[in-house]
Each structure stands twice: as structure tokens, then as C-alpha cells.
């Protein structure tokens, strides 16, 4: 009984941490202005390899790339592109690059 209560509490704390980290990343790097919604489960490309955001690590993203079994920790803008409704978008400082498939 107690294990499930602690599991629920731990999951809620994880979700709050992730939400705070993602909000910070989006605001700090201005991703919203570029039409990028960074989220757990979001599709990304890191150094050309496609993957999925699976967690956060402070201002970093944990991304599971391709067939890898262990996620890698990636900077939110360095070598990253995000899948959006308009296609793949790569933040590059203050500029915006659109990558065609």
C-alpha cells in the first residue's frame, strides 16, 4: 500500500520537475518564438539522428536517439532540430533555420 503512495508521489515530483525544466528551456532559449514546443515525447534530431525527448536534466534534455537503449544528454540548441507542424526547425542563436526533410 505504501509503495504505491510513494510511487505516485515520486511520479508527481518528476512531472513537476520536468515541467519546470521545460518551461525554463523554452523561455531561456526563446524556443516558443521560433514555433518550437519542447516537450517530453517531442521528436528531435541531434547531430542528424532522430530521437525522442524522454526526460530533462536541469537545462539539458535527455534524448533517446534511434535504436539506442540509453538516452543521451543534449543541450537544447546545440546540434538540435525540433519537429514542428511546419517541419524541422533548428534554433541557431537568434536566427532560425528551417530544415527540409
Tab-separated table of N, CA and C in Angstrom:
chain	number	residue	atom	x	y	z
A	1	UNK	N	0.828	-1.189	0.000
A	1	UNK	CA	0.000	0.000	0.000
A	1	UNK	C	0.878	1.260	0.000
A	2	UNK	N	1.857	1.288	0.891
A	2	UNK	CA	2.690	2.475	0.988
A	2	UNK	C	3.547	2.670	-0.257
A	3	UNK	N	3.968	1.560	-0.873
A	3	UNK	CA	4.787	1.666	-2.076
A	3	UNK	C	4.066	2.423	-3.174
A	4	UNK	N	2.778	2.150	-3.362
A	4	UNK	CA	2.037	2.837	-4.425
A	4	UNK	C	1.880	4.319	-4.117
A	5	UNK	N	1.743	4.672	-2.850
A	5	UNK	CA	1.648	6.083	-2.465
A	5	UNK	C	2.962	6.788	-2.771
A	6	UNK	N	4.082	6.152	-2.415
A	6	UNK	CA	5.392	6.742	-2.691
A	6	UNK	C	5.672	6.805	-4.185
A	7	UNK	N	5.241	5.773	-4.923
A	7	UNK	CA	5.402	5.780	-6.379
A	7	UNK	C	4.628	6.935	-7.003
A	8	UNK	N	3.398	7.135	-6.549
A	8	UNK	CA	2.581	8.240	-7.069
A	8	UNK	C	3.211	9.583	-6.741
A	9	UNK	N	3.724	9.729	-5.525
A	9	UNK	CA	4.380	10.967	-5.109
A	9	UNK	C	5.634	11.212	-5.935
A	10	UNK	N	6.428	10.173	-6.137
A	10	UNK	CA	7.658	10.310	-6.924
A	10	UNK	C	7.337	10.686	-8.369
A	11	UNK	N	6.303	10.077	-8.937
A	11	UNK	CA	5.930	10.416	-10.312
A	11	UNK	C	5.438	11.861	-10.406
A	12	UNK	N	4.671	12.304	-9.438
A	12	UNK	CA	4.190	13.691	-9.434
A	12	UNK	C	5.363	14.665	-9.316
A	13	UNK	N	6.340	14.342	-8.478
A	13	UNK	CA	7.509	15.198	-8.337
A	13	UNK	C	8.317	15.233	-9.635
A	14	UNK	N	8.436	14.084	-10.285
A	14	UNK	CA	9.148	14.026	-11.565
A	14	UNK	C	8.457	14.888	-12.604
A	15	UNK	N	7.140	14.800	-12.696
A	15	UNK	CA	6.383	15.602	-13.672
A	15	UNK	C	6.526	17.095	-13.394
A	16	UNK	N	6.520	17.479	-12.121
A	16	UNK	CA	6.693	18.901	-11.771
A	16	UNK	C	8.093	19.380	-12.152
A	17	UNK	N	9.113	18.554	-11.876
A	17	UNK	CA	10.490	18.904	-12.235
A	17	UNK	C	10.621	19.056	-13.744
A	18	UNK	N	10.073	18.103	-14.474
A	18	UNK	CA	10.147	18.162	-15.934
A	18	UNK	C	9.442	19.407	-16.474
A	19	UNK	N	8.255	19.701	-15.948
A	19	UNK	CA	7.506	20.871	-16.412
A	19	UNK	C	8.290	22.153	-16.156
A	20	UNK	N	8.910	22.256	-14.982
A	20	UNK	CA	9.700	23.447	-14.659
A	20	UNK	C	10.926	23.536	-15.557
A	21	UNK	N	11.609	22.412	-15.770
A	21	UNK	CA	12.788	22.407	-16.643
A	21	UNK	C	12.415	22.799	-18.071
A	22	UNK	N	11.332	22.229	-18.594
A	22	UNK	CA	10.911	22.515	-19.969
A	22	UNK	C	10.494	23.978	-20.125
A	23	UNK	N	9.802	24.515	-19.123
A	23	UNK	CA	9.408	25.924	-19.173
A	23	UNK	C	10.639	26.820	-19.183
A	24	UNK	N	11.628	26.486	-18.366
A	24	UNK	CA	12.873	27.264	-18.337
A	24	UNK	C	13.582	27.183	-19.685
A	25	UNK	N	13.720	25.992	-20.238
A	25	UNK	CA	14.402	25.806	-21.525
A	25	UNK	C	13.711	26.624	-22.613
A	26	UNK	N	12.390	26.513	-22.692
A	26	UNK	CA	11.638	27.232	-23.732
A	26	UNK	C	11.796	28.743	-23.587
A	27	UNK	N	11.723	29.244	-22.351
A	27	UNK	CA	11.830	30.688	-22.130
A	27	UNK	C	13.257	31.184	-22.344
A	28	UNK	N	14.224	30.489	-21.779
A	28	UNK	CA	15.613	30.947	-21.826
A	28	UNK	C	16.141	30.994	-23.257
A	29	UNK	N	15.825	29.974	-24.042
A	29	UNK	CA	16.335	29.901	-25.415
A	29	UNK	C	15.353	30.464	-26.442
A	30	UNK	N	14.205	30.980	-25.984
A	30	UNK	CA	13.238	31.597	-26.886
A	30	UNK	C	12.647	30.631	-27.902
A	31	UNK	N	12.500	29.387	-27.517
A	31	UNK	CA	12.009	28.390	-28.463
A	31	UNK	C	10.571	28.654	-28.883
A	32	UNK	N	9.763	29.176	-27.987
A	32	UNK	CA	8.366	29.493	-28.329
A	32	UNK	C	8.291	30.491	-29.479
A	33	UNK	N	9.207	31.466	-29.482
A	33	UNK	CA	9.220	32.472	-30.555
A	33	UNK	C	9.508	31.846	-31.910
A	34	UNK	N	10.174	30.697	-31.896
A	34	UNK	CA	10.516	30.005	-33.139
A	34	UNK	C	9.459	28.979	-33.534
A	35	UNK	N	8.384	28.899	-32.745
A	35	UNK	CA	7.336	27.923	-33.040
A	35	UNK	C	7.668	26.528	-32.553
A	36	UNK	N	8.651	26.437	-31.664
A	36	UNK	CA	9.076	25.145	-31.144
A	36	UNK	C	8.428	24.919	-29.786
A	37	UNK	N	7.751	23.790	-29.654
A	37	UNK	CA	7.197	23.403	-28.362
A	37	UNK	C	8.012	22.212	-27.865
A	38	UNK	N	8.889	22.460	-26.922
A	38	UNK	CA	9.728	21.391	-26.377
A	38	UNK	C	8.919	20.654	-25.318
A	39	UNK	N	8.865	19.313	-25.437
A	39	UNK	CA	8.024	18.519	-24.541
A	39	UNK	C	8.572	17.107	-24.412
A	40	UNK	N	8.220	16.467	-23.310
A	40	UNK	CA	8.517	15.046	-23.172
A	40	UNK	C	7.724	14.332	-24.264
A	41	UNK	N	8.397	13.486	-24.993
A	41	UNK	CA	7.758	12.793	-26.109
A	41	UNK	C	7.919	13.511	-27.435
A	42	UNK	N	8.474	14.733	-27.390
A	42	UNK	CA	8.681	15.501	-28.613
A	42	UNK	C	9.755	14.882	-29.489
A	43	UNK	N	9.562	14.974	-30.804
A	43	UNK	CA	10.522	14.435	-31.762
A	43	UNK	C	11.608	15.467	-32.030
A	44	UNK	N	12.852	15.019	-32.016
A	44	UNK	CA	14.001	15.889	-32.231
A	44	UNK	C	15.013	15.196	-33.138
A	45	UNK	N	15.940	16.001	-33.628
A	45	UNK	CA	17.134	15.478	-34.284
A	45	UNK	C	18.325	16.076	-33.557
A	46	UNK	N	19.257	15.214	-33.206
A	46	UNK	CA	20.501	15.674	-32.576
A	46	UNK	C	21.650	15.212	-33.460
A	47	UNK	N	22.403	16.186	-33.982
A	47	UNK	CA	23.511	15.890	-34.882
A	47	UNK	C	23.050	14.987	-36.032
A	48	UNK	N	21.803	15.224	-36.491
A	48	UNK	CA	21.274	14.485	-37.633
A	48	UNK	C	20.568	13.177	-37.310
A	49	UNK	N	20.648	12.718	-36.066
A	49	UNK	CA	19.979	11.472	-35.666
A	49	UNK	C	18.639	11.791	-35.022
A	50	UNK	N	17.584	11.117	-35.483
A	50	UNK	CA	16.255	11.359	-34.919
A	50	UNK	C	16.084	10.644	-33.589
A	51	UNK	N	15.296	11.288	-32.726
A	51	UNK	CA	15.035	10.704	-31.425
A	51	UNK	C	13.839	11.344	-30.754
A	52	UNK	N	13.654	10.993	-29.496
A	52	UNK	CA	12.518	11.456	-28.700
A	52	UNK	C	13.021	11.978	-27.362
A	53	UNK	N	12.489	13.117	-26.940
A	53	UNK	CA	12.811	13.655	-25.615
A	53	UNK	C	12.129	12.759	-24.578
A	54	UNK	N	12.927	12.196	-23.661
A	54	UNK	CA	12.373	11.289	-22.659
A	54	UNK	C	12.440	11.841	-21.238
A	55	UNK	N	13.269	12.868	-21.023
A	55	UNK	CA	13.382	13.443	-19.683
A	55	UNK	C	14.168	14.747	-19.784
A	56	UNK	N	14.288	15.413	-18.656
A	56	UNK	CA	15.104	16.623	-18.571
A	56	UNK	C	16.187	16.395	-17.529
A	57	UNK	N	17.225	17.193	-17.632
A	57	UNK	CA	18.303	17.175	-16.643
A	57	UNK	C	18.698	18.632	-16.429
A	58	UNK	N	17.886	19.336	-15.657
A	58	UNK	CA	18.101	20.772	-15.478
A	58	UNK	C	17.808	21.476	-16.779
A	59	UNK	N	18.794	22.203	-17.306
A	59	UNK	CA	18.573	22.922	-18.563
A	59	UNK	C	18.971	22.072	-19.775
A	60	UNK	N	19.143	20.791	-19.577
A	60	UNK	CA	19.503	19.860	-20.641
A	60	UNK	C	18.329	18.916	-20.911
A	61	UNK	N	18.336	18.305	-22.085
A	61	UNK	CA	17.316	17.337	-22.448
A	61	UNK	C	17.934	15.947	-22.522
A	62	UNK	N	17.204	14.966	-22.046
A	62	UNK	CA	17.609	13.578	-22.228
A	62	UNK	C	16.844	13.055	-23.437
A	63	UNK	N	17.598	12.594	-24.443
A	63	UNK	CA	17.016	12.199	-25.720
A	63	UNK	C	17.404	10.759	-26.028
A	64	UNK	N	16.402	9.963	-26.378
A	64	UNK	CA	16.639	8.598	-26.822
A	64	UNK	C	16.724	8.639	-28.340
A	65	UNK	N	17.916	8.391	-28.855
A	65	UNK	CA	18.178	8.506	-30.290
A	65	UNK	C	18.091	7.146	-30.973
A	66	UNK	N	17.392	7.128	-32.102
A	66	UNK	CA	17.328	5.939	-32.942
A	66	UNK	C	17.063	4.668	-32.163
A	67	UNK	N	17.928	3.713	-32.355
A	67	UNK	CA	17.793	2.411	-31.707
A	67	UNK	C	18.603	2.316	-30.416
A	68	UNK	N	19.153	3.438	-29.943
A	68	UNK	CA	19.922	3.429	-28.698
A	68	UNK	C	19.050	2.939	-27.547
A	69	UNK	N	19.665	2.309	-26.576
A	69	UNK	CA	18.936	1.829	-25.404
A	69	UNK	C	19.033	2.791	-24.220
A	70	UNK	N	20.010	3.684	-24.266
A	70	UNK	CA	20.236	4.630	-23.183
A	70	UNK	C	20.154	6.041	-23.750
A	71	UNK	N	19.369	6.924	-23.119
A	71	UNK	CA	19.278	8.300	-23.626
A	71	UNK	C	20.591	9.056	-23.447
A	72	UNK	N	20.813	10.029	-24.324
A	72	UNK	CA	21.976	10.902	-24.179
A	72	UNK	C	21.487	12.265	-23.689
A	73	UNK	N	22.362	12.969	-23.012
A	73	UNK	CA	22.035	14.298	-22.502
A	73	UNK	C	22.475	15.307	-23.553
A	74	UNK	N	21.525	16.134	-24.005
A	74	UNK	CA	21.767	17.072	-25.108
A	74	UNK	C	21.450	18.499	-24.678
A	75	UNK	N	22.231	19.431	-25.168
A	75	UNK	CA	21.927	20.845	-24.989
A	75	UNK	C	20.703	21.170	-25.847
A	76	UNK	N	19.868	22.062	-25.397
A	76	UNK	CA	18.598	22.345	-26.068
A	76	UNK	C	18.747	22.981	-27.446
A	77	UNK	N	19.876	23.610	-27.725
A	77	UNK	CA	20.026	24.262	-29.028
A	77	UNK	C	21.217	23.753	-29.830
A	78	UNK	N	22.237	23.229	-29.194
A	78	UNK	CA	23.453	22.823	-29.887
A	78	UNK	C	23.247	21.512	-30.648
A	79	UNK	N	23.242	21.606	-31.961
A	79	UNK	CA	23.084	20.421	-32.792
A	79	UNK	C	21.684	19.857	-32.803
A	80	UNK	N	20.707	20.631	-32.311
A	80	UNK	CA	19.339	20.135	-32.185
A	80	UNK	C	18.420	20.734	-33.239
A	81	UNK	N	17.447	19.950	-33.681
A	81	UNK	CA	16.330	20.406	-34.505
A	81	UNK	C	15.077	19.779	-33.909
A	82	UNK	N	13.988	20.506	-33.985
A	82	UNK	CA	12.731	20.067	-33.390
A	82	UNK	C	11.684	19.897	-34.481
A	83	UNK	N	10.894	18.831	-34.383
A	83	UNK	CA	9.819	18.622	-35.338
A	83	UNK	C	8.640	19.518	-34.956
A	84	UNK	N	8.181	20.310	-35.910
A	84	UNK	CA	7.030	21.186	-35.698
A	84	UNK	C	6.024	20.923	-36.814
A	85	UNK	N	4.871	21.555	-36.732
A	85	UNK	CA	3.863	21.408	-37.781
A	85	UNK	C	4.391	21.901	-39.124
A	86	UNK	N	5.319	22.850	-39.097
A	86	UNK	CA	5.886	23.410	-40.331
A	86	UNK	C	7.089	22.618	-40.833
A	87	UNK	N	7.498	21.589	-40.105
A	87	UNK	CA	8.682	20.815	-40.469
A	87	UNK	C	9.717	20.885	-39.365
A	88	UNK	N	10.936	20.533	-39.688
A	88	UNK	CA	12.018	20.549	-38.709
A	88	UNK	C	12.586	21.950	-38.574
A	89	UNK	N	12.718	22.409	-37.333
A	89	UNK	CA	13.248	23.743	-37.061
A	89	UNK	C	14.433	23.598	-36.112
A	90	UNK	N	15.538	24.248	-36.489
A	90	UNK	CA	16.749	24.217	-35.660
A	90	UNK	C	17.035	25.609	-35.125
A	91	UNK	N	16.983	25.791	-33.798
A	91	UNK	CA	17.354	27.087	-33.242
A	91	UNK	C	18.853	27.290	-33.398
A	92	UNK	N	19.231	28.473	-33.855
A	92	UNK	CA	20.660	28.782	-34.033
A	92	UNK	C	20.909	30.178	-33.511
A	93	UNK	N	21.104	30.295	-32.205
A	93	UNK	CA	21.256	31.615	-31.600
A	93	UNK	C	19.977	32.407	-31.791
A	94	UNK	N	20.097	33.602	-32.335
A	94	UNK	CA	18.922	34.448	-32.569
A	94	UNK	C	18.282	34.149	-33.917
A	95	UNK	N	18.977	33.409	-34.761
A	95	UNK	CA	18.445	33.096	-36.093
A	95	UNK	C	17.643	31.807	-36.054
A	96	UNK	N	16.853	31.594	-37.086
A	96	UNK	CA	16.066	30.397	-37.200
A	96	UNK	C	16.387	29.719	-38.518
A	97	UNK	N	16.657	28.430	-38.444
A	97	UNK	CA	16.913	27.663	-39.654
A	97	UNK	C	15.772	26.671	-39.823
A	98	UNK	N	15.236	26.550	-41.019
A	98	UNK	CA	14.227	25.545	-41.291
A	98	UNK	C	14.890	24.467	-42.131
A	99	UNK	N	14.780	23.244	-41.684
A	99	UNK	CA	15.401	22.122	-42.358
A	99	UNK	C	14.324	21.374	-43.114
A	100	UNK	N	14.501	21.199	-44.401
A	100	UNK	CA	13.519	20.466	-45.187
A	100	UNK	C	13.838	18.986	-45.117
A	101	UNK	N	12.780	18.146	-45.097
A	101	UNK	CA	13.008	16.693	-44.998
A	101	UNK	C	13.644	16.124	-46.242
